[in-house]
């Protein structure tokens, strides 16, 4: 049996993750994302490669979505509602809850701000979500007779999972995005030791090795603390889901410990709605939050209060979380305009900003003046701190996971081409695992080993399951003290376990292995002992009684002539 | 009856009778054996009958298994039966069939309960039953249960057999263990690994290198096992082997191998199971003789340069780069772990390893400093302890970049953390003058925010001043300007000034050349601080000497002429000596950093002494209480109340700063005073009643309160002396007499109870030497009279009351105090719990119990208005076996009223163990016996869910 792996998106790039895998006649689509960088047809995966005729229902067995980020779920409403896919879709509970929020937010931005023609409507999103079947962690779902899938915790964002899929003896894992180190609100990815033919893993940080997260947290806290103790205001532009909660927990905890009384504000809207979901899906968060939520839900932030526009120009220090993350408009821009001119204030920037946004301008160099449009200019005198919190695993984490799972083949997706090539080399040389990094729309064929199943009888299993200690003992020299000598010691470790059995293959039946003792019973034959006798003429004296040579008798302990 | 049962047993055990009957027969056999009143002969014949039946039912496991179990129990209960039981069980051991497992269990339980305890006696008994061949055949039995049971038996025997007796010769034992370590069943594998561990421990250093090799190889094989418990057991074994390699004679030859072990353990530190990770980090901390390269690699996720090329690649070291890869960043991952347990242990292990290499210590410090920002307090505390550990080994070289984070901890909200941080600061060598300054400033802010920690802060200031004389010298002028006011008075009340003065003094004492630079005025300021400074320095410097020193320098005439300048001069030398000594002491105590946690650890001797004094003062207060009795009798209510109140206040004052053994006595004394108060009050009330009737209700209330308190006295202090117990019983009797007095007649119930108590008093007096008082005797007599006739004649109550006399009793004896504390975290009137009217609401109580034994029956009572709900607290929930046990109970309260908010009163009760005369309150759920409170009632605030 072979696995055929068609990479429709995120091949040697980041964006529009979409991989279609065929195993044993089943075709699974992992993720169905959109590319945020393009506005033309390249935005969506090239679905026509799945089926020439456009009959996706018969071409695909199911779709599995790993998490709610748009580059993993963005094309789903388009695919189901516009392209007409009607088959099963799987995602986790938090993903199902949060994905519509993301999609709707994106649609609004597209249609209302940029005035584009919409690809899908609000109703499309709603209808699409109705087709979704929810998954839980470590829950095994039998999609159809042959296909089994199971979700494992992936960290990354709330509800992110890695997917294990199995058809017959062939098994594979698609990781989606994952994080091998825990952060303040999510745990580390966790998976069992599985026998895998194929592992498809993300490789966002294929060559980066990150230091401890503590250093990054320390830098951030230091900057914030310094700013507020100097009476300044801190603006933290973030996206509503994920990093906002992470940073907020960090600050809330620090405030608590340092007994600080300065207010932390959340701008209303999406963030507050998102917080509500975080509070609900406690089971998907980190151990610490799970342990303490009975006493206090970590997402009931003690020091956080909702923000009111009138507070923008209020005196005294404060910390404000505002959306969107890259200061591309909206509330965070509004506040930025007010706060940027004072050198007492601080603005933190996310790790990555799209070109053209103010965030990007701030990141590239330290401008003193930003032209917003023809009439508006902003004096930027405030301090700027760049955050480097990332929910993706680093190269070490990828290597650790690959080593832990030790699959037969690895496919890298979701990364930059040159870095992926380096990682591919490392996986092949250091771990000795065959590795591929296909580009978009390429197909990788992987051959898998064919296993033949045979049945074993209970007795055979038992005979394999224990060591006959007697046999070892008898041969070992009897020494009473601790000095065994070399021979004695080597005797101890000698434990080649040999199981003896007889393989029976009958017509139209699975082959069966059984114990020697059961063999006759199975064949319904009786045991015959054949005894051989030597007879030779003896010169007999008259007085002597003729005797038979007993020494000539062969040992015949049940060994039957049928033995092959 | 016995004989009847026995006969029926014989009949029913017959193999021809049906199965149900046979099993019932086993049940009655169990009853016959377990009944303490059965005669020995009955037991023996029961067992004999059972043994006979074993043969008759050969091949019927459904009967044999319970029968074997029963025989085992019988032999454990009645030792003399053991030999015959063992003889009967012995044949089942052969053949290795599944019944052998039951037979092994029987033998094991008998050996366990052997009169010599589980010790050598047990093993010799086992050895007599199981010879080597039998053990081996059982260990290779195809039935997994048999293997696992025999293995358990072997493993538990390893630790016990000290010398002569053992089940197997060592090499056979090892063979069995190694063989079973690759068993099909994870349970067996794990126990086998534990066995190997125990085997190594017992053998100690006598073990041959090649044998350790075998154990080590087997354990490493199991590193990739599917079962997490097997993996963690394997890690333990490898760790043990590593220690043994390190301790062995040819340790130098093992260097390379130690590296390999370290790397292997590092690779386990990335395991997906928490348990394994914890074990792995524990093991990493214990590894010795690791080369620096490998150690450093474990701190960096990046693969460091190839290790020194001169090394030849031996059979152990595999692919070089892979070797480094698996070690890479083990600790970085450890301190970032999701589970705080792992982080704590990783941190601890870092500290242990830091003693081997300065380079490692420096790199580890970078990680540790970051961990000071962890969200779990346990981790932060452990980090500080690790830093302290490093400081005492002179491996703590802080850099300027670390100080920010570290000094931030001085402002931590937890007192424990602040204390620990200061302890580390005390030993730290600060890198430059800037950090010195900021450290001083932080300490001063610390002092301003937490003035209650002055003592500790001063001592840190002293040490810092002493250790960094040169830095201080440069800053002295600056500081002097700061505190010497340009005009007017200097305010020593300001913490800032006080702190700087302390700094001046400490650095001048240790660095004499500084003395001349210091304005004289400062010394005279310091005089007024002498008490506070010497207090914080503890033993290092005595107060008078310090005083003399200061006076000398401040040129204030010192009253004591003997301690003139000469002596004072000597002082400054002797302090440095003292401080050196005390510093050494600090270093000796370095491992008892936990002291910080238990604030109250003065020197042991001092504590005992104060204990003794305390006891005496409590005793004298109690005497005073007893002395009020004549006054009570004379109805000097005012006087009595006042005396008792002062007694109570005094006791409460003492209670402020007492912990440990006297606290039980204190609790007792408080309770006692309260009882006397109640008695005085009731006495007063009764006298009034003679003339005219006043509020029976309050009297009833007082009486109930009295009896509750008395029950608490009687049952809440296990270990009271007999005399005291008698005394309390007498008071209880008095309570009953009061009750009779109040009601006037004598109900049957009260009478019964009275009789029960008097008889227990009588019993105590018969057993002990003390005599019954006149009062009790009279009461006994009237009780007897009253009890005979139905128409009870009135009690001679007033005569009885006249007779009663409170006697002085010595309240000595080492008794304990049963008490409990109840808490609901995060709940107060500001933060109420939400509830939905009409639906049950779950409340989590944090419960701490003191001195509770497993037999005690504890209840939780929750009451809202009149509706009361009792919850039984099962003693299995109390974790731990210590005197103080803590646990959390999440319990629903059902009868939530339909109101916007309400107050729930909760308290813990204990049932009196032995008062057998009770009301039969059948319909009511709750304690059946009389009860008493073991903690103060707390209030839980609840509010309707939408009205928040």
PDB file of N, CA and C in Angstrom, chain A residues 181-182 184 187-188 190-191 209-210 212-214 218 221-222 253 256-258 286-288 394 396 400 404 426 430 465-467 469-470 473 478-479 482 484 489 492 495, chain B residues 137 139-140 147 169-172 175 179 182 184 207 210-211 214 218 270 272 301-302 325 328 333 335-336 338-339 343 370 373-375 380 404-405 408 411-413:
ATOM      1  N   UNK A 181       6.975  23.858  23.584  1.00  0.00           N
ATOM      2  CA  UNK A 181       7.179  24.403  24.928  1.00  0.00           C
ATOM      3  C   UNK A 181       5.881  25.073  25.364  1.00  0.00           C
ATOM      4  N   UNK A 182       5.522  24.867  26.609  1.00  0.00           N
ATOM      5  CA  UNK A 182       4.263  25.445  27.081  1.00  0.00           C
ATOM      6  C   UNK A 182       4.413  26.947  27.240  1.00  0.00           C
ATOM      7  N   UNK A 184       2.161  30.593  28.979  1.00  0.00           N
ATOM      8  CA  UNK A 184       1.389  30.869  30.194  1.00  0.00           C
ATOM      9  C   UNK A 184      -0.028  30.307  30.124  1.00  0.00           C
ATOM     10  N   UNK A 187      -0.611  24.442  27.073  1.00  0.00           N
ATOM     11  CA  UNK A 187       0.395  23.442  27.397  1.00  0.00           C
ATOM     12  C   UNK A 187       1.265  23.138  26.191  1.00  0.00           C
ATOM     13  N   UNK A 188       2.194  22.213  26.367  1.00  0.00           N
ATOM     14  CA  UNK A 188       3.045  21.789  25.265  1.00  0.00           C
ATOM     15  C   UNK A 188       2.334  20.689  24.487  1.00  0.00           C
ATOM     16  N   UNK A 190       1.483  17.240  22.911  1.00  0.00           N
ATOM     17  CA  UNK A 190       1.652  15.954  23.569  1.00  0.00           C
ATOM     18  C   UNK A 190       1.100  14.857  22.688  1.00  0.00           C
ATOM     19  N   UNK A 191       1.888  13.824  22.500  1.00  0.00           N
ATOM     20  CA  UNK A 191       1.443  12.758  21.620  1.00  0.00           C
ATOM     21  C   UNK A 191       1.990  11.432  22.131  1.00  0.00           C
ATOM     22  N   UNK A 209      16.752  28.288  16.710  1.00  0.00           N
ATOM     23  CA  UNK A 209      16.657  27.640  18.017  1.00  0.00           C
ATOM     24  C   UNK A 209      16.457  28.736  19.039  1.00  0.00           C
ATOM     25  N   UNK A 210      15.348  28.673  19.720  1.00  0.00           N
ATOM     26  CA  UNK A 210      15.012  29.766  20.625  1.00  0.00           C
ATOM     27  C   UNK A 210      15.554  29.525  22.020  1.00  0.00           C
ATOM     28  N   UNK A 212      15.303  30.282  26.247  1.00  0.00           N
ATOM     29  CA  UNK A 212      14.195  30.064  27.168  1.00  0.00           C
ATOM     30  C   UNK A 212      13.202  31.219  27.076  1.00  0.00           C
ATOM     31  N   UNK A 213      11.944  30.883  27.233  1.00  0.00           N
ATOM     32  CA  UNK A 213      10.907  31.906  27.133  1.00  0.00           C
ATOM     33  C   UNK A 213      11.006  32.906  28.277  1.00  0.00           C
ATOM     34  N   UNK A 214      11.675  32.509  29.350  1.00  0.00           N
ATOM     35  CA  UNK A 214      11.769  33.385  30.508  1.00  0.00           C
ATOM     36  C   UNK A 214      12.463  34.693  30.149  1.00  0.00           C
ATOM     37  N   UNK A 218      10.993  38.273  30.682  1.00  0.00           N
ATOM     38  CA  UNK A 218      11.676  39.228  31.552  1.00  0.00           C
ATOM     39  C   UNK A 218      11.849  40.565  30.844  1.00  0.00           C
ATOM     40  N   UNK A 221       8.491  42.359  30.688  1.00  0.00           N
ATOM     41  CA  UNK A 221       8.039  42.881  31.975  1.00  0.00           C
ATOM     42  C   UNK A 221       8.893  44.064  32.413  1.00  0.00           C
ATOM     43  N   UNK A 222      10.174  43.931  32.151  1.00  0.00           N
ATOM     44  CA  UNK A 222      11.083  44.999  32.548  1.00  0.00           C
ATOM     45  C   UNK A 222      10.697  46.296  31.833  1.00  0.00           C
ATOM     46  N   UNK A 253      -0.338  38.301  36.545  1.00  0.00           N
ATOM     47  CA  UNK A 253       0.432  37.571  37.542  1.00  0.00           C
ATOM     48  C   UNK A 253       1.516  38.466  38.134  1.00  0.00           C
ATOM     49  N   UNK A 256       0.054  41.001  40.443  1.00  0.00           N
ATOM     50  CA  UNK A 256      -0.320  40.358  41.694  1.00  0.00           C
ATOM     51  C   UNK A 256       0.904  40.219  42.609  1.00  0.00           C
ATOM     52  N   UNK A 257       1.977  39.750  42.019  1.00  0.00           N
ATOM     53  CA  UNK A 257       3.156  39.483  42.838  1.00  0.00           C
ATOM     54  C   UNK A 257       3.806  40.759  43.315  1.00  0.00           C
ATOM     55  N   UNK A 258       3.852  41.749  42.445  1.00  0.00           N
ATOM     56  CA  UNK A 258       4.557  42.975  42.790  1.00  0.00           C
ATOM     57  C   UNK A 258       3.635  43.973  43.453  1.00  0.00           C
ATOM     58  N   UNK A 286      -3.356  25.348  29.836  1.00  0.00           N
ATOM     59  CA  UNK A 286      -2.186  24.740  30.462  1.00  0.00           C
ATOM     60  C   UNK A 286      -2.531  24.147  31.832  1.00  0.00           C
ATOM     61  N   UNK A 287      -1.606  23.340  32.302  1.00  0.00           N
ATOM     62  CA  UNK A 287      -1.821  22.622  33.556  1.00  0.00           C
ATOM     63  C   UNK A 287      -2.106  23.582  34.704  1.00  0.00           C
ATOM     64  N   UNK A 288      -1.352  24.629  34.760  1.00  0.00           N
ATOM     65  CA  UNK A 288      -1.490  25.574  35.876  1.00  0.00           C
ATOM     66  C   UNK A 288      -2.910  26.157  35.915  1.00  0.00           C
ATOM     67  N   UNK A 394      10.303  25.498  17.806  1.00  0.00           N
ATOM     68  CA  UNK A 394      11.530  25.835  17.096  1.00  0.00           C
ATOM     69  C   UNK A 394      12.151  24.560  16.507  1.00  0.00           C
ATOM     70  N   UNK A 396      14.605  22.750  17.330  1.00  0.00           N
ATOM     71  CA  UNK A 396      14.857  21.699  18.314  1.00  0.00           C
ATOM     72  C   UNK A 396      13.589  20.916  18.597  1.00  0.00           C
ATOM     73  N   UNK A 400      12.932  17.059  18.038  1.00  0.00           N
ATOM     74  CA  UNK A 400      12.507  16.234  19.176  1.00  0.00           C
ATOM     75  C   UNK A 400      11.275  15.417  18.823  1.00  0.00           C
ATOM     76  N   UNK A 404      11.050  11.495  18.540  1.00  0.00           N
ATOM     77  CA  UNK A 404      10.148  10.773  19.446  1.00  0.00           C
ATOM     78  C   UNK A 404       9.227   9.848  18.660  1.00  0.00           C
ATOM     79  N   UNK A 426      19.112  17.804   7.902  1.00  0.00           N
ATOM     80  CA  UNK A 426      19.399  17.354   9.276  1.00  0.00           C
ATOM     81  C   UNK A 426      18.600  16.105   9.617  1.00  0.00           C
ATOM     82  N   UNK A 430      20.909  13.157  10.589  1.00  0.00           N
ATOM     83  CA  UNK A 430      21.011  12.882  12.020  1.00  0.00           C
ATOM     84  C   UNK A 430      20.046  11.807  12.475  1.00  0.00           C
ATOM     85  N   UNK A 465       5.389 -15.358  26.365  1.00  0.00           N
ATOM     86  CA  UNK A 465       5.337 -14.232  27.280  1.00  0.00           C
ATOM     87  C   UNK A 465       6.233 -14.389  28.498  1.00  0.00           C
ATOM     88  N   UNK A 466       6.803 -15.534  28.708  1.00  0.00           N
ATOM     89  CA  UNK A 466       7.630 -15.619  29.903  1.00  0.00           C
ATOM     90  C   UNK A 466       8.947 -16.300  29.600  1.00  0.00           C
ATOM     91  N   UNK A 467       9.868 -16.037  30.444  1.00  0.00           N
ATOM     92  CA  UNK A 467      11.195 -16.606  30.255  1.00  0.00           C
ATOM     93  C   UNK A 467      11.275 -17.871  31.098  1.00  0.00           C
ATOM     94  N   UNK A 469      13.157 -19.485  33.403  1.00  0.00           N
ATOM     95  CA  UNK A 469      14.343 -19.169  34.193  1.00  0.00           C
ATOM     96  C   UNK A 469      15.141 -20.415  34.530  1.00  0.00           C
ATOM     97  N   UNK A 470      14.448 -21.540  34.518  1.00  0.00           N
ATOM     98  CA  UNK A 470      15.141 -22.780  34.861  1.00  0.00           C
ATOM     99  C   UNK A 470      16.312 -23.048  33.942  1.00  0.00           C
ATOM    100  N   UNK A 473      19.230 -21.061  34.849  1.00  0.00           N
ATOM    101  CA  UNK A 473      19.787 -21.424  36.132  1.00  0.00           C
ATOM    102  C   UNK A 473      20.683 -22.656  36.043  1.00  0.00           C
ATOM    103  N   UNK A 478      27.239 -22.235  40.106  1.00  0.00           N
ATOM    104  CA  UNK A 478      26.681 -21.847  41.398  1.00  0.00           C
ATOM    105  C   UNK A 478      27.718 -21.106  42.211  1.00  0.00           C
ATOM    106  N   UNK A 479      27.503 -19.867  42.377  1.00  0.00           N
ATOM    107  CA  UNK A 479      28.402 -19.078  43.208  1.00  0.00           C
ATOM    108  C   UNK A 479      27.544 -18.395  44.241  1.00  0.00           C
ATOM    109  N   UNK A 482      28.992 -12.344  45.539  1.00  0.00           N
ATOM    110  CA  UNK A 482      28.671 -11.411  44.471  1.00  0.00           C
ATOM    111  C   UNK A 482      29.643 -11.455  43.301  1.00  0.00           C
ATOM    112  N   UNK A 484      30.795 -12.971  40.287  1.00  0.00           N
ATOM    113  CA  UNK A 484      30.322 -13.954  39.330  1.00  0.00           C
ATOM    114  C   UNK A 484      31.413 -14.365  38.359  1.00  0.00           C
ATOM    115  N   UNK A 489      28.394 -13.234  34.641  1.00  0.00           N
ATOM    116  CA  UNK A 489      27.699 -11.996  34.318  1.00  0.00           C
ATOM    117  C   UNK A 489      27.081 -12.058  32.931  1.00  0.00           C
ATOM    118  N   UNK A 492      23.875 -13.710  32.775  1.00  0.00           N
ATOM    119  CA  UNK A 492      22.703 -13.016  33.298  1.00  0.00           C
ATOM    120  C   UNK A 492      21.951 -12.293  32.198  1.00  0.00           C
ATOM    121  N   UNK A 495      19.448 -13.412  27.097  1.00  0.00           N
ATOM    122  CA  UNK A 495      18.022 -13.688  27.148  1.00  0.00           C
ATOM    123  C   UNK A 495      17.393 -13.637  25.769  1.00  0.00           C
TER     124      UNK A 495
ATOM    125  N   UNK B 137      10.418 -21.964  39.534  1.00  0.00           N
ATOM    126  CA  UNK B 137       9.355 -22.456  38.660  1.00  0.00           C
ATOM    127  C   UNK B 137       8.147 -21.540  38.731  1.00  0.00           C
ATOM    128  N   UNK B 139       8.348 -18.330  39.236  1.00  0.00           N
ATOM    129  CA  UNK B 139       8.698 -17.112  38.518  1.00  0.00           C
ATOM    130  C   UNK B 139       8.631 -17.316  37.017  1.00  0.00           C
ATOM    131  N   UNK B 140       8.736 -18.547  36.573  1.00  0.00           N
ATOM    132  CA  UNK B 140       8.608 -18.760  35.134  1.00  0.00           C
ATOM    133  C   UNK B 140       7.247 -19.356  34.775  1.00  0.00           C
ATOM    134  N   UNK B 147       3.407 -14.849  38.459  1.00  0.00           N
ATOM    135  CA  UNK B 147       4.717 -14.200  38.337  1.00  0.00           C
ATOM    136  C   UNK B 147       4.745 -12.906  39.134  1.00  0.00           C
ATOM    137  N   UNK B 169      19.626 -17.315  46.417  1.00  0.00           N
ATOM    138  CA  UNK B 169      20.996 -16.825  46.447  1.00  0.00           C
ATOM    139  C   UNK B 169      21.059 -15.602  45.533  1.00  0.00           C
ATOM    140  N   UNK B 170      21.932 -14.672  45.868  1.00  0.00           N
ATOM    141  CA  UNK B 170      21.911 -13.393  45.144  1.00  0.00           C
ATOM    142  C   UNK B 170      21.936 -13.533  43.634  1.00  0.00           C
ATOM    143  N   UNK B 171      22.757 -14.420  43.110  1.00  0.00           N
ATOM    144  CA  UNK B 171      22.852 -14.427  41.650  1.00  0.00           C
ATOM    145  C   UNK B 171      21.577 -14.965  41.019  1.00  0.00           C
ATOM    146  N   UNK B 172      20.936 -15.881  41.732  1.00  0.00           N
ATOM    147  CA  UNK B 172      19.652 -16.371  41.209  1.00  0.00           C
ATOM    148  C   UNK B 172      18.605 -15.265  41.267  1.00  0.00           C
ATOM    149  N   UNK B 175      19.060 -12.993  38.534  1.00  0.00           N
ATOM    150  CA  UNK B 175      18.615 -13.596  37.288  1.00  0.00           C
ATOM    151  C   UNK B 175      17.104 -13.476  37.128  1.00  0.00           C
ATOM    152  N   UNK B 179      15.369 -11.245  34.335  1.00  0.00           N
ATOM    153  CA  UNK B 179      14.506 -11.968  33.407  1.00  0.00           C
ATOM    154  C   UNK B 179      13.116 -11.376  33.361  1.00  0.00           C
ATOM    155  N   UNK B 182      11.903  -7.966  31.505  1.00  0.00           N
ATOM    156  CA  UNK B 182      11.451  -7.854  30.117  1.00  0.00           C
ATOM    157  C   UNK B 182      10.177  -8.660  29.918  1.00  0.00           C
ATOM    158  N   UNK B 184       6.179  -9.630  29.640  1.00  0.00           N
ATOM    159  CA  UNK B 184       5.177  -9.087  28.729  1.00  0.00           C
ATOM    160  C   UNK B 184       4.306  -8.033  29.416  1.00  0.00           C
ATOM    161  N   UNK B 207      28.942  -4.747  45.234  1.00  0.00           N
ATOM    162  CA  UNK B 207      28.533  -5.330  43.972  1.00  0.00           C
ATOM    163  C   UNK B 207      29.638  -5.233  42.925  1.00  0.00           C
ATOM    164  N   UNK B 210      30.645  -5.813  36.834  1.00  0.00           N
ATOM    165  CA  UNK B 210      29.953  -6.443  35.712  1.00  0.00           C
ATOM    166  C   UNK B 210      28.475  -6.638  36.005  1.00  0.00           C
ATOM    167  N   UNK B 211      28.168  -6.814  37.275  1.00  0.00           N
ATOM    168  CA  UNK B 211      26.757  -6.987  37.623  1.00  0.00           C
ATOM    169  C   UNK B 211      26.010  -5.667  37.456  1.00  0.00           C
ATOM    170  N   UNK B 214      25.121  -5.224  33.992  1.00  0.00           N
ATOM    171  CA  UNK B 214      23.930  -5.958  33.558  1.00  0.00           C
ATOM    172  C   UNK B 214      22.670  -5.176  33.897  1.00  0.00           C
ATOM    173  N   UNK B 218      20.041  -3.441  31.184  1.00  0.00           N
ATOM    174  CA  UNK B 218      18.630  -3.813  31.138  1.00  0.00           C
ATOM    175  C   UNK B 218      17.741  -2.582  31.321  1.00  0.00           C
ATOM    176  N   UNK B 270      13.129  14.656  28.081  1.00  0.00           N
ATOM    177  CA  UNK B 270      12.206  15.170  27.069  1.00  0.00           C
ATOM    178  C   UNK B 270      11.031  14.218  26.884  1.00  0.00           C
ATOM    179  N   UNK B 272       7.418  12.352  27.167  1.00  0.00           N
ATOM    180  CA  UNK B 272       6.091  12.970  27.124  1.00  0.00           C
ATOM    181  C   UNK B 272       5.355  12.807  28.455  1.00  0.00           C
ATOM    182  N   UNK B 301      20.355  24.863  24.045  1.00  0.00           N
ATOM    183  CA  UNK B 301      19.597  24.108  23.051  1.00  0.00           C
ATOM    184  C   UNK B 301      20.376  23.970  21.756  1.00  0.00           C
ATOM    185  N   UNK B 302      21.274  24.909  21.554  1.00  0.00           N
ATOM    186  CA  UNK B 302      22.105  24.810  20.355  1.00  0.00           C
ATOM    187  C   UNK B 302      23.199  23.787  20.606  1.00  0.00           C
ATOM    188  N   UNK B 325      23.229  16.065  20.617  1.00  0.00           N
ATOM    189  CA  UNK B 325      21.855  16.443  20.313  1.00  0.00           C
ATOM    190  C   UNK B 325      20.909  16.010  21.423  1.00  0.00           C
ATOM    191  N   UNK B 328      21.229  18.184  24.393  1.00  0.00           N
ATOM    192  CA  UNK B 328      21.085  19.618  24.193  1.00  0.00           C
ATOM    193  C   UNK B 328      19.867  20.194  24.902  1.00  0.00           C
ATOM    194  N   UNK B 333      14.615  22.951  28.680  1.00  0.00           N
ATOM    195  CA  UNK B 333      13.269  22.394  28.599  1.00  0.00           C
ATOM    196  C   UNK B 333      12.701  22.158  29.991  1.00  0.00           C
ATOM    197  N   UNK B 335      13.194  23.754  32.816  1.00  0.00           N
ATOM    198  CA  UNK B 335      12.684  24.912  33.551  1.00  0.00           C
ATOM    199  C   UNK B 335      11.517  25.567  32.840  1.00  0.00           C
ATOM    200  N   UNK B 336      11.268  25.144  31.602  1.00  0.00           N
ATOM    201  CA  UNK B 336      10.110  25.691  30.896  1.00  0.00           C
ATOM    202  C   UNK B 336       8.934  24.734  30.952  1.00  0.00           C
ATOM    203  N   UNK B 338       5.703  22.450  31.579  1.00  0.00           N
ATOM    204  CA  UNK B 338       4.334  22.862  31.880  1.00  0.00           C
ATOM    205  C   UNK B 338       3.995  22.597  33.346  1.00  0.00           C
ATOM    206  N   UNK B 339       4.634  21.593  33.922  1.00  0.00           N
ATOM    207  CA  UNK B 339       4.278  21.189  35.279  1.00  0.00           C
ATOM    208  C   UNK B 339       5.277  21.771  36.264  1.00  0.00           C
ATOM    209  N   UNK B 343       9.547  21.664  36.983  1.00  0.00           N
ATOM    210  CA  UNK B 343      10.401  22.852  37.034  1.00  0.00           C
ATOM    211  C   UNK B 343      11.156  22.909  38.350  1.00  0.00           C
ATOM    212  N   UNK B 370      16.166  33.882  35.378  1.00  0.00           N
ATOM    213  CA  UNK B 370      14.906  34.004  34.652  1.00  0.00           C
ATOM    214  C   UNK B 370      13.781  33.302  35.382  1.00  0.00           C
ATOM    215  N   UNK B 373      11.007  34.635  37.814  1.00  0.00           N
ATOM    216  CA  UNK B 373       9.784  35.235  37.323  1.00  0.00           C
ATOM    217  C   UNK B 373       8.697  34.201  37.068  1.00  0.00           C
ATOM    218  N   UNK B 374       8.910  33.018  37.588  1.00  0.00           N
ATOM    219  CA  UNK B 374       7.953  31.938  37.335  1.00  0.00           C
ATOM    220  C   UNK B 374       6.614  32.239  37.992  1.00  0.00           C
ATOM    221  N   UNK B 375       5.573  31.615  37.480  1.00  0.00           N
ATOM    222  CA  UNK B 375       4.260  31.918  38.062  1.00  0.00           C
ATOM    223  C   UNK B 375       3.916  31.050  39.264  1.00  0.00           C
ATOM    224  N   UNK B 380       9.668  29.584  42.416  1.00  0.00           N
ATOM    225  CA  UNK B 380      10.491  30.738  42.779  1.00  0.00           C
ATOM    226  C   UNK B 380      11.288  30.462  44.046  1.00  0.00           C
ATOM    227  N   UNK B 404      18.356  43.209  38.284  1.00  0.00           N
ATOM    228  CA  UNK B 404      17.006  43.754  38.154  1.00  0.00           C
ATOM    229  C   UNK B 404      15.953  42.780  38.624  1.00  0.00           C
ATOM    230  N   UNK B 405      16.020  41.611  37.995  1.00  0.00           N
ATOM    231  CA  UNK B 405      15.041  40.562  38.280  1.00  0.00           C
ATOM    232  C   UNK B 405      15.122  40.161  39.743  1.00  0.00           C
ATOM    233  N   UNK B 408      13.900  42.677  42.153  1.00  0.00           N
ATOM    234  CA  UNK B 408      12.450  42.746  42.022  1.00  0.00           C
ATOM    235  C   UNK B 408      11.760  41.823  43.016  1.00  0.00           C
ATOM    236  N   UNK B 411      10.352  42.788  46.416  1.00  0.00           N
ATOM    237  CA  UNK B 411       9.031  43.401  46.519  1.00  0.00           C
ATOM    238  C   UNK B 411       7.932  42.366  46.324  1.00  0.00           C
ATOM    239  N   UNK B 412       8.301  41.105  46.310  1.00  0.00           N
ATOM    240  CA  UNK B 412       7.310  40.049  46.091  1.00  0.00           C
ATOM    241  C   UNK B 412       6.247  40.096  47.184  1.00  0.00           C
ATOM    242  N   UNK B 413       5.085  39.607  46.817  1.00  0.00           N
ATOM    243  CA  UNK B 413       3.984  39.674  47.783  1.00  0.00           C
ATOM    244  C   UNK B 413       4.101  38.598  48.855  1.00  0.00           C
TER     245      UNK B 413
END
